[in-house]
Tab-separated table of C-alpha atoms in Angstrom:
chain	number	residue	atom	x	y	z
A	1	UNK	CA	0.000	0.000	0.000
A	2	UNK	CA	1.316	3.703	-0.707
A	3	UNK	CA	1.435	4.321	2.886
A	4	UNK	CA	0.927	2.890	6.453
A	5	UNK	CA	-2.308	3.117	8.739
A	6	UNK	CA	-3.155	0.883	11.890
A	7	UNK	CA	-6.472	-0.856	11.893
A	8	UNK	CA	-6.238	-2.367	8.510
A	9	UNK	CA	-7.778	-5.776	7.841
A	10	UNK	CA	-5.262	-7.960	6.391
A	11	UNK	CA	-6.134	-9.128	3.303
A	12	UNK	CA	-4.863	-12.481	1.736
A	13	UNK	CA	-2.124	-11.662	-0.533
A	14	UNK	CA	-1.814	-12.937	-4.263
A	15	UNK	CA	-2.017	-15.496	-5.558
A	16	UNK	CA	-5.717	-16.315	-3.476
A	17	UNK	CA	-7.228	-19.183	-2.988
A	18	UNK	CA	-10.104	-17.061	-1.571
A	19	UNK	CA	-10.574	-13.047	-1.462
A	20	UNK	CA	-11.088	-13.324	-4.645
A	21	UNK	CA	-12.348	-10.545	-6.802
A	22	UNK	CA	-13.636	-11.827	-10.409
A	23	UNK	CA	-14.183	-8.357	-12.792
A	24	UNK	CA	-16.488	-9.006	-15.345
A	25	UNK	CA	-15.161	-7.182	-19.024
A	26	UNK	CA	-18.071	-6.848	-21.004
A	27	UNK	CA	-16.519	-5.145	-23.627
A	28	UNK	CA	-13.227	-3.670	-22.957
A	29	UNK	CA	-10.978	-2.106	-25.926
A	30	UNK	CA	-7.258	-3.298	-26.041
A	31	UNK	CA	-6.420	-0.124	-25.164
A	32	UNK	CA	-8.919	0.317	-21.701
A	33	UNK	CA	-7.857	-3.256	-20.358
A	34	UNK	CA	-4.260	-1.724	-20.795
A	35	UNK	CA	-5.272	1.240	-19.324
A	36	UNK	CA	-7.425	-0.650	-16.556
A	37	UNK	CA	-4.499	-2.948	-15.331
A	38	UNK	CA	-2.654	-0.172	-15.154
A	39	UNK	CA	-4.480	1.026	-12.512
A	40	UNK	CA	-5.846	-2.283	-10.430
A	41	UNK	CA	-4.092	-5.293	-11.822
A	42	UNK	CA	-2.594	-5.478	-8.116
A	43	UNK	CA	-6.515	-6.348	-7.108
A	44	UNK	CA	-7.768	-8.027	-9.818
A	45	UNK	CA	-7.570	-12.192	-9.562
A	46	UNK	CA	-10.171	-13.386	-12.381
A	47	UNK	CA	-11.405	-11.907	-15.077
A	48	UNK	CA	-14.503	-12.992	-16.781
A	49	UNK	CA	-15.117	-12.605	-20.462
A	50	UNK	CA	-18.870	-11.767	-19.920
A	51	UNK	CA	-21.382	-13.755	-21.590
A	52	UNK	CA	-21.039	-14.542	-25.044
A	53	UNK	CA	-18.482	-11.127	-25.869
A	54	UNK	CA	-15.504	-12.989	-27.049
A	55	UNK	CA	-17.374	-14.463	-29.950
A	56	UNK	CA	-17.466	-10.996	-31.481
A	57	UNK	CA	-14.944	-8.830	-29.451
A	58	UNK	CA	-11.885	-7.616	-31.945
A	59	UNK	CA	-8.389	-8.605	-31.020
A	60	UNK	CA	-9.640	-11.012	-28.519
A	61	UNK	CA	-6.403	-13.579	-28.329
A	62	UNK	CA	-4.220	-9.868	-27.675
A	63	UNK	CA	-6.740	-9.120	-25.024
A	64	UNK	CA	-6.449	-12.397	-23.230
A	65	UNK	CA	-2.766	-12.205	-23.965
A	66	UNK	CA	-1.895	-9.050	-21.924
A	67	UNK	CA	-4.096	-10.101	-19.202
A	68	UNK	CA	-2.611	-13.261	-18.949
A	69	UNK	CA	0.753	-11.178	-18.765
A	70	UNK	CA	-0.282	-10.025	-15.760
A	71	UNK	CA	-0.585	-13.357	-13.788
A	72	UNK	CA	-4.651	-13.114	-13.792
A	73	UNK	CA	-6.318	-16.126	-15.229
A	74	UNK	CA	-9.275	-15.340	-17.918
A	75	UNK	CA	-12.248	-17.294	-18.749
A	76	UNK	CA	-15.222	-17.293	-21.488
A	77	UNK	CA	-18.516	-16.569	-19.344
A	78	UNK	CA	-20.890	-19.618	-18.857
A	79	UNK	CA	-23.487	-18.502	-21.618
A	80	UNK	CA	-20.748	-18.823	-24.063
A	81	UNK	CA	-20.107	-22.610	-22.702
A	82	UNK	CA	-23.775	-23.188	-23.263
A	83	UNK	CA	-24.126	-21.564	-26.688
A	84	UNK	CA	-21.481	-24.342	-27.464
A	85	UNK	CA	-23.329	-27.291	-25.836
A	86	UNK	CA	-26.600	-26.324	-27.086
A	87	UNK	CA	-25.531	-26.875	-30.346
A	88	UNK	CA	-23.496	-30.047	-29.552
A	89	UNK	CA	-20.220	-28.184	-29.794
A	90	UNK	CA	-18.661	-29.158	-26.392
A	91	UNK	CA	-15.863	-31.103	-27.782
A	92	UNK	CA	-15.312	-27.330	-29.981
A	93	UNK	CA	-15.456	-25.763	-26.647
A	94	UNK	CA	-12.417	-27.234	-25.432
A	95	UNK	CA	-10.707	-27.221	-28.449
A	96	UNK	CA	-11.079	-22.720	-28.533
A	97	UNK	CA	-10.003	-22.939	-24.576
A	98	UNK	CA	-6.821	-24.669	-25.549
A	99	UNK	CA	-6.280	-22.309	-29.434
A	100	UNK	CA	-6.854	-19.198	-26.577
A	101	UNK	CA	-4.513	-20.866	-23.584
A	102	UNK	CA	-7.585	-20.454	-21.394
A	103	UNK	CA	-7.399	-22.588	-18.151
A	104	UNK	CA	-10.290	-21.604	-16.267
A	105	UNK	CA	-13.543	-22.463	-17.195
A	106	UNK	CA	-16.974	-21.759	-16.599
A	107	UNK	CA	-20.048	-24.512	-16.584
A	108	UNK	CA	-23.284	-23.201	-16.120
A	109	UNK	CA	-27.035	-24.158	-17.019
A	110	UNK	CA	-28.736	-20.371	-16.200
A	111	UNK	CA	-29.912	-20.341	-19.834
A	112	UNK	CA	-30.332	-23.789	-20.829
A	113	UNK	CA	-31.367	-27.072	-18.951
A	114	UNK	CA	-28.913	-29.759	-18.280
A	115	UNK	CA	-29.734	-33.058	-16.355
A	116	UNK	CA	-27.938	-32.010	-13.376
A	117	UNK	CA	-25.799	-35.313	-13.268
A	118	UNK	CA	-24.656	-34.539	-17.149
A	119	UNK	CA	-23.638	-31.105	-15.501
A	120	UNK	CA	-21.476	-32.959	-13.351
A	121	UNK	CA	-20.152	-34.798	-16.121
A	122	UNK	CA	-19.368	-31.726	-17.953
A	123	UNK	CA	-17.406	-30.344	-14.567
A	124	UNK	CA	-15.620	-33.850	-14.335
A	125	UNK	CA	-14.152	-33.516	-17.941
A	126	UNK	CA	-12.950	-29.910	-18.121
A	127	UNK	CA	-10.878	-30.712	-14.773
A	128	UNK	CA	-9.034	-32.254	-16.649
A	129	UNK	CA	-8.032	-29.520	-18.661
A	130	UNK	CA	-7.919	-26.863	-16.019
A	131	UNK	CA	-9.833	-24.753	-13.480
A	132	UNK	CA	-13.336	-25.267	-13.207
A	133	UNK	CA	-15.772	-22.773	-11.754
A	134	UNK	CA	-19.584	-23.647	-11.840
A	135	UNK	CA	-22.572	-21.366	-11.486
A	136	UNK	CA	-25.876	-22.576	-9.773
A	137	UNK	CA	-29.147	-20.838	-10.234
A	138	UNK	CA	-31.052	-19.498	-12.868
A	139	UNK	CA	-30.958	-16.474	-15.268
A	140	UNK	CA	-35.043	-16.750	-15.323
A	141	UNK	CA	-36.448	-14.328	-12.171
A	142	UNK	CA	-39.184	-16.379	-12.411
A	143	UNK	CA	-37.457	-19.903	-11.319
A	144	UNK	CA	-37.107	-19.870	-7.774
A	145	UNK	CA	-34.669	-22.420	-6.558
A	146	UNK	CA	-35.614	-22.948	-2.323
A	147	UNK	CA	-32.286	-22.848	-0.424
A	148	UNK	CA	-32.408	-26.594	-0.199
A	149	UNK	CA	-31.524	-27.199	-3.532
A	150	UNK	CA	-29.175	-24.419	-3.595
A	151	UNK	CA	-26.980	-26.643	-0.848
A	152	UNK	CA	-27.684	-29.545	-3.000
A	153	UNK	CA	-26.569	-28.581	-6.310
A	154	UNK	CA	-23.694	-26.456	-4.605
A	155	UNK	CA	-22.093	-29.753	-3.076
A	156	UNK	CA	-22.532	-32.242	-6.059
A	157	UNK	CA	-20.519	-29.851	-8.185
A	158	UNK	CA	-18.147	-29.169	-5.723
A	159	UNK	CA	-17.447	-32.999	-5.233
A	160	UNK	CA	-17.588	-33.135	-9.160
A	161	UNK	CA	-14.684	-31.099	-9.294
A	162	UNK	CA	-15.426	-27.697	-9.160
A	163	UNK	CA	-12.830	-25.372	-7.291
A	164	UNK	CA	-15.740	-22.537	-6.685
A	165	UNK	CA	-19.389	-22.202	-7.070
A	166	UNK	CA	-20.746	-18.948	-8.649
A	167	UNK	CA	-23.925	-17.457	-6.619
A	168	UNK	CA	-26.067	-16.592	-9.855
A	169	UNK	CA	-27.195	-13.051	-9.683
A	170	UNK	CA	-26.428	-11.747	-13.773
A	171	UNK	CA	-24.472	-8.869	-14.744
A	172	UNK	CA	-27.297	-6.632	-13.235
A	173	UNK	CA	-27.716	-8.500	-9.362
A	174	UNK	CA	-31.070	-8.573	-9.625
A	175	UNK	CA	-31.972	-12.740	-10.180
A	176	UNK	CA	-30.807	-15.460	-8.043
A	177	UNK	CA	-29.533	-14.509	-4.792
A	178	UNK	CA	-30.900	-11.071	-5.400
A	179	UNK	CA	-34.912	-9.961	-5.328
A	180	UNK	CA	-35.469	-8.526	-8.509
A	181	UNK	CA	-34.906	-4.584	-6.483
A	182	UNK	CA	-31.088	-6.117	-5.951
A	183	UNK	CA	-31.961	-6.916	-2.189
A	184	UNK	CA	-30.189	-9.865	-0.819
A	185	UNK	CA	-32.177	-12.937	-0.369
A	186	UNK	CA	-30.624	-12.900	3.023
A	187	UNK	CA	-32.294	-16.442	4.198
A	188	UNK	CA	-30.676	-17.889	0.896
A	189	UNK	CA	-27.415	-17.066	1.738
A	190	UNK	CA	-27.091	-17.587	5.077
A	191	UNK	CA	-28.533	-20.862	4.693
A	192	UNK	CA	-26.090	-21.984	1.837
A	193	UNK	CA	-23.495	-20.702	4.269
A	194	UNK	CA	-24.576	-23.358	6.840
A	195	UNK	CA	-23.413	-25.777	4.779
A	196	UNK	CA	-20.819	-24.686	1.880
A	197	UNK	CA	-17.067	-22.982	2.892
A	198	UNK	CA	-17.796	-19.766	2.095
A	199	UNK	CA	-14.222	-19.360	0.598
A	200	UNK	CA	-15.426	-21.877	-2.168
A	201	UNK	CA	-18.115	-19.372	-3.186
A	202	UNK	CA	-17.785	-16.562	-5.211
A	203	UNK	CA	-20.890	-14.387	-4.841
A	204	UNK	CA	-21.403	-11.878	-8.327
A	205	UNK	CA	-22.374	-9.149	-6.603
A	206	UNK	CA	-22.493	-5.933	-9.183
A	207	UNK	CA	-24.116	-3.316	-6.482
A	208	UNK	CA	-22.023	-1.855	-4.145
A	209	UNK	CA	-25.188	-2.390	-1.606
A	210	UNK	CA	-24.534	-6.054	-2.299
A	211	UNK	CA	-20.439	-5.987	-1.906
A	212	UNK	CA	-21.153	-4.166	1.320
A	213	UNK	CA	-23.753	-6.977	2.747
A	214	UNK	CA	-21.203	-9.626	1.926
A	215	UNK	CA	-17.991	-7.535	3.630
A	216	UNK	CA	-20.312	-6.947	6.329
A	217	UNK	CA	-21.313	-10.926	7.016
A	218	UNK	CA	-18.620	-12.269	6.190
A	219	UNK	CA	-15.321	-10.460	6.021
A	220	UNK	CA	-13.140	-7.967	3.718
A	221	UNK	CA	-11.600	-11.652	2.183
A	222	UNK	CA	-15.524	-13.011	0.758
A	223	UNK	CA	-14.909	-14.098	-2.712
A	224	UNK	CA	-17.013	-11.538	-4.833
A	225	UNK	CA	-17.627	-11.397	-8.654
A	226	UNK	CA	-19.399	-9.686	-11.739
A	227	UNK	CA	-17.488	-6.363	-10.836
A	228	UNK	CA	-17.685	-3.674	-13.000
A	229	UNK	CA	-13.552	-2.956	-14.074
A	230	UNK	CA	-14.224	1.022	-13.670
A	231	UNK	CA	-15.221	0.166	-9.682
A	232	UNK	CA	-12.553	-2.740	-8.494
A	233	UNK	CA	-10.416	0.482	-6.681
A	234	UNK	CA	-13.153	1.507	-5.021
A	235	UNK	CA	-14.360	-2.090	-4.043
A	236	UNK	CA	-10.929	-2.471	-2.903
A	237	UNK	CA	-11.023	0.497	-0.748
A	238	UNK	CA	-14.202	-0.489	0.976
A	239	UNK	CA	-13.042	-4.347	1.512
A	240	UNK	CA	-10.273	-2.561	3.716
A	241	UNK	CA	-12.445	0.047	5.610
A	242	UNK	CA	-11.239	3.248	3.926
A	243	UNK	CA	-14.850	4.261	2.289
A	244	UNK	CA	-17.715	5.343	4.057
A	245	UNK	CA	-19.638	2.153	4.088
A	246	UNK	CA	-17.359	0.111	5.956
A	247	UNK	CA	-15.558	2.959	7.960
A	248	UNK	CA	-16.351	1.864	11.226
A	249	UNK	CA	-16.261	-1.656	10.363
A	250	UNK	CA	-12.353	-2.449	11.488
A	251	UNK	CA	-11.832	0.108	13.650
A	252	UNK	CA	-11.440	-0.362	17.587
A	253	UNK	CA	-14.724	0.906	19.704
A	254	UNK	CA	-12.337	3.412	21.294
A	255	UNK	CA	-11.300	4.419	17.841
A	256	UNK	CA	-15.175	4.280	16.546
């Protein structure tokens, strides 16, 4: 840091297994991911290609390359996996992972149904070719998943070989673990957290209301993704108590 002050939380240093924060580029020239490392590569970990983007962003294998140049692992969102297996392209899939030197991947069902033991199938082949992260929960606002089978789905991939789980919640936070407002389903979550190591979740949490809840229950090293690249110093800021959400939150009571 650029200069010393007591009262800091410690956060895990790089590489993290958990602290994570995943940035979500939904369209970034060459030029403003240069310009964005530039400025936060220190406290960036993953970076998500969101959605279907790299099918039709330009210089795409330059982008990946100077992000990769930086240490931080980049992967093609989940709708892009399942624009591939919807058209019985998985074997494809794998084969544009290894042209782009992509090691982490993304399984997800949010916009298509899978059989949820041919997800697991799907997890339990791409280990073998890298990182797997795996989203539960639906794109549709309308499908309701009780926390139940949140926990359920949660562990099978996890035991299928999944290093995270991805709380669904879209690029906007307003499905899955959200309330279509962006409130927190806080029953959901507190209920997966009875039963699923919250450093193997990564919770996409877009709203800074929503990064806040999540520093608040849990701590500034929660694993939180679908950040916007323009707000990852201020995120960063607030994870460590220097913004005026979380002020107070590290501080002594004498100090308070």
């Amino acid at each position: 840091m650029n200069f010393n002050l007591s009262q800091i939380p410690e956060r895990v240093p790089k590489p993290r297994q958990y602290g994570l924060t995943m940035i979500m580029d939904k369209g970034l020239s060459l030029e403003e991911a240069r310009n964005f490392l530039s400025a936060a590569h220190p406290h960036v970990d993953i970076i998500k290609l969101g959605f279907g983007t790299a099918f039709v962003t330009p210089n795409l294998k330059a982008k990946i390359d100077l992000y990769q140049s930086f240490d931080i692992p980049v992967y093609f969102g989940g709708t892009l996996f399942e624009a591939f297996l919807i058209r019985n392209q998985f074997n494809d899939y794998i084969n544009i992972c290894k042209e782009y030197n992509i090691k982490y991947m993304e399984v997800s069902d949010g916009s298509i149904t899978i059989p949820h033991a041919e997800k697991c199938g799907y997890i339990e082949k791409l280990t073998k070719q890298g990182t797997v992260l795996s989203e539960v929960g639906s794109k549709d606002a309308a499908h309701i998943i009780p926390p139940y089978k949140w926990i359920e789905l949660m562990k099978a991939e996890l035991e299928a070989g999944a290093s995270y789980v991805i709380a669904e919640a879209r690029e906007a936070g307003n499905v899955g673990i959200y309330r279509g407002s962006g409130e927190v389903r806080e029953g959901l979550v507190q209920e997966i957290l009875t039963q699923i190591p919250q450093q193997k979740i990564i919770w996409e949490a877009p709203q800074k209301a929503q990064q806040l809840y999540f520093l608040e229950l849990i701590d500034c090293n929660v694993n939180l993704g679908n950040i916007a690249p323009s707000e990852i110093i201020s995120l960063e800021a607030m994870r460590v108590g220097l913004r005026g959400d979380t002020f107070h939150l590290y501080l002594n009571k004498e100090n308070a």
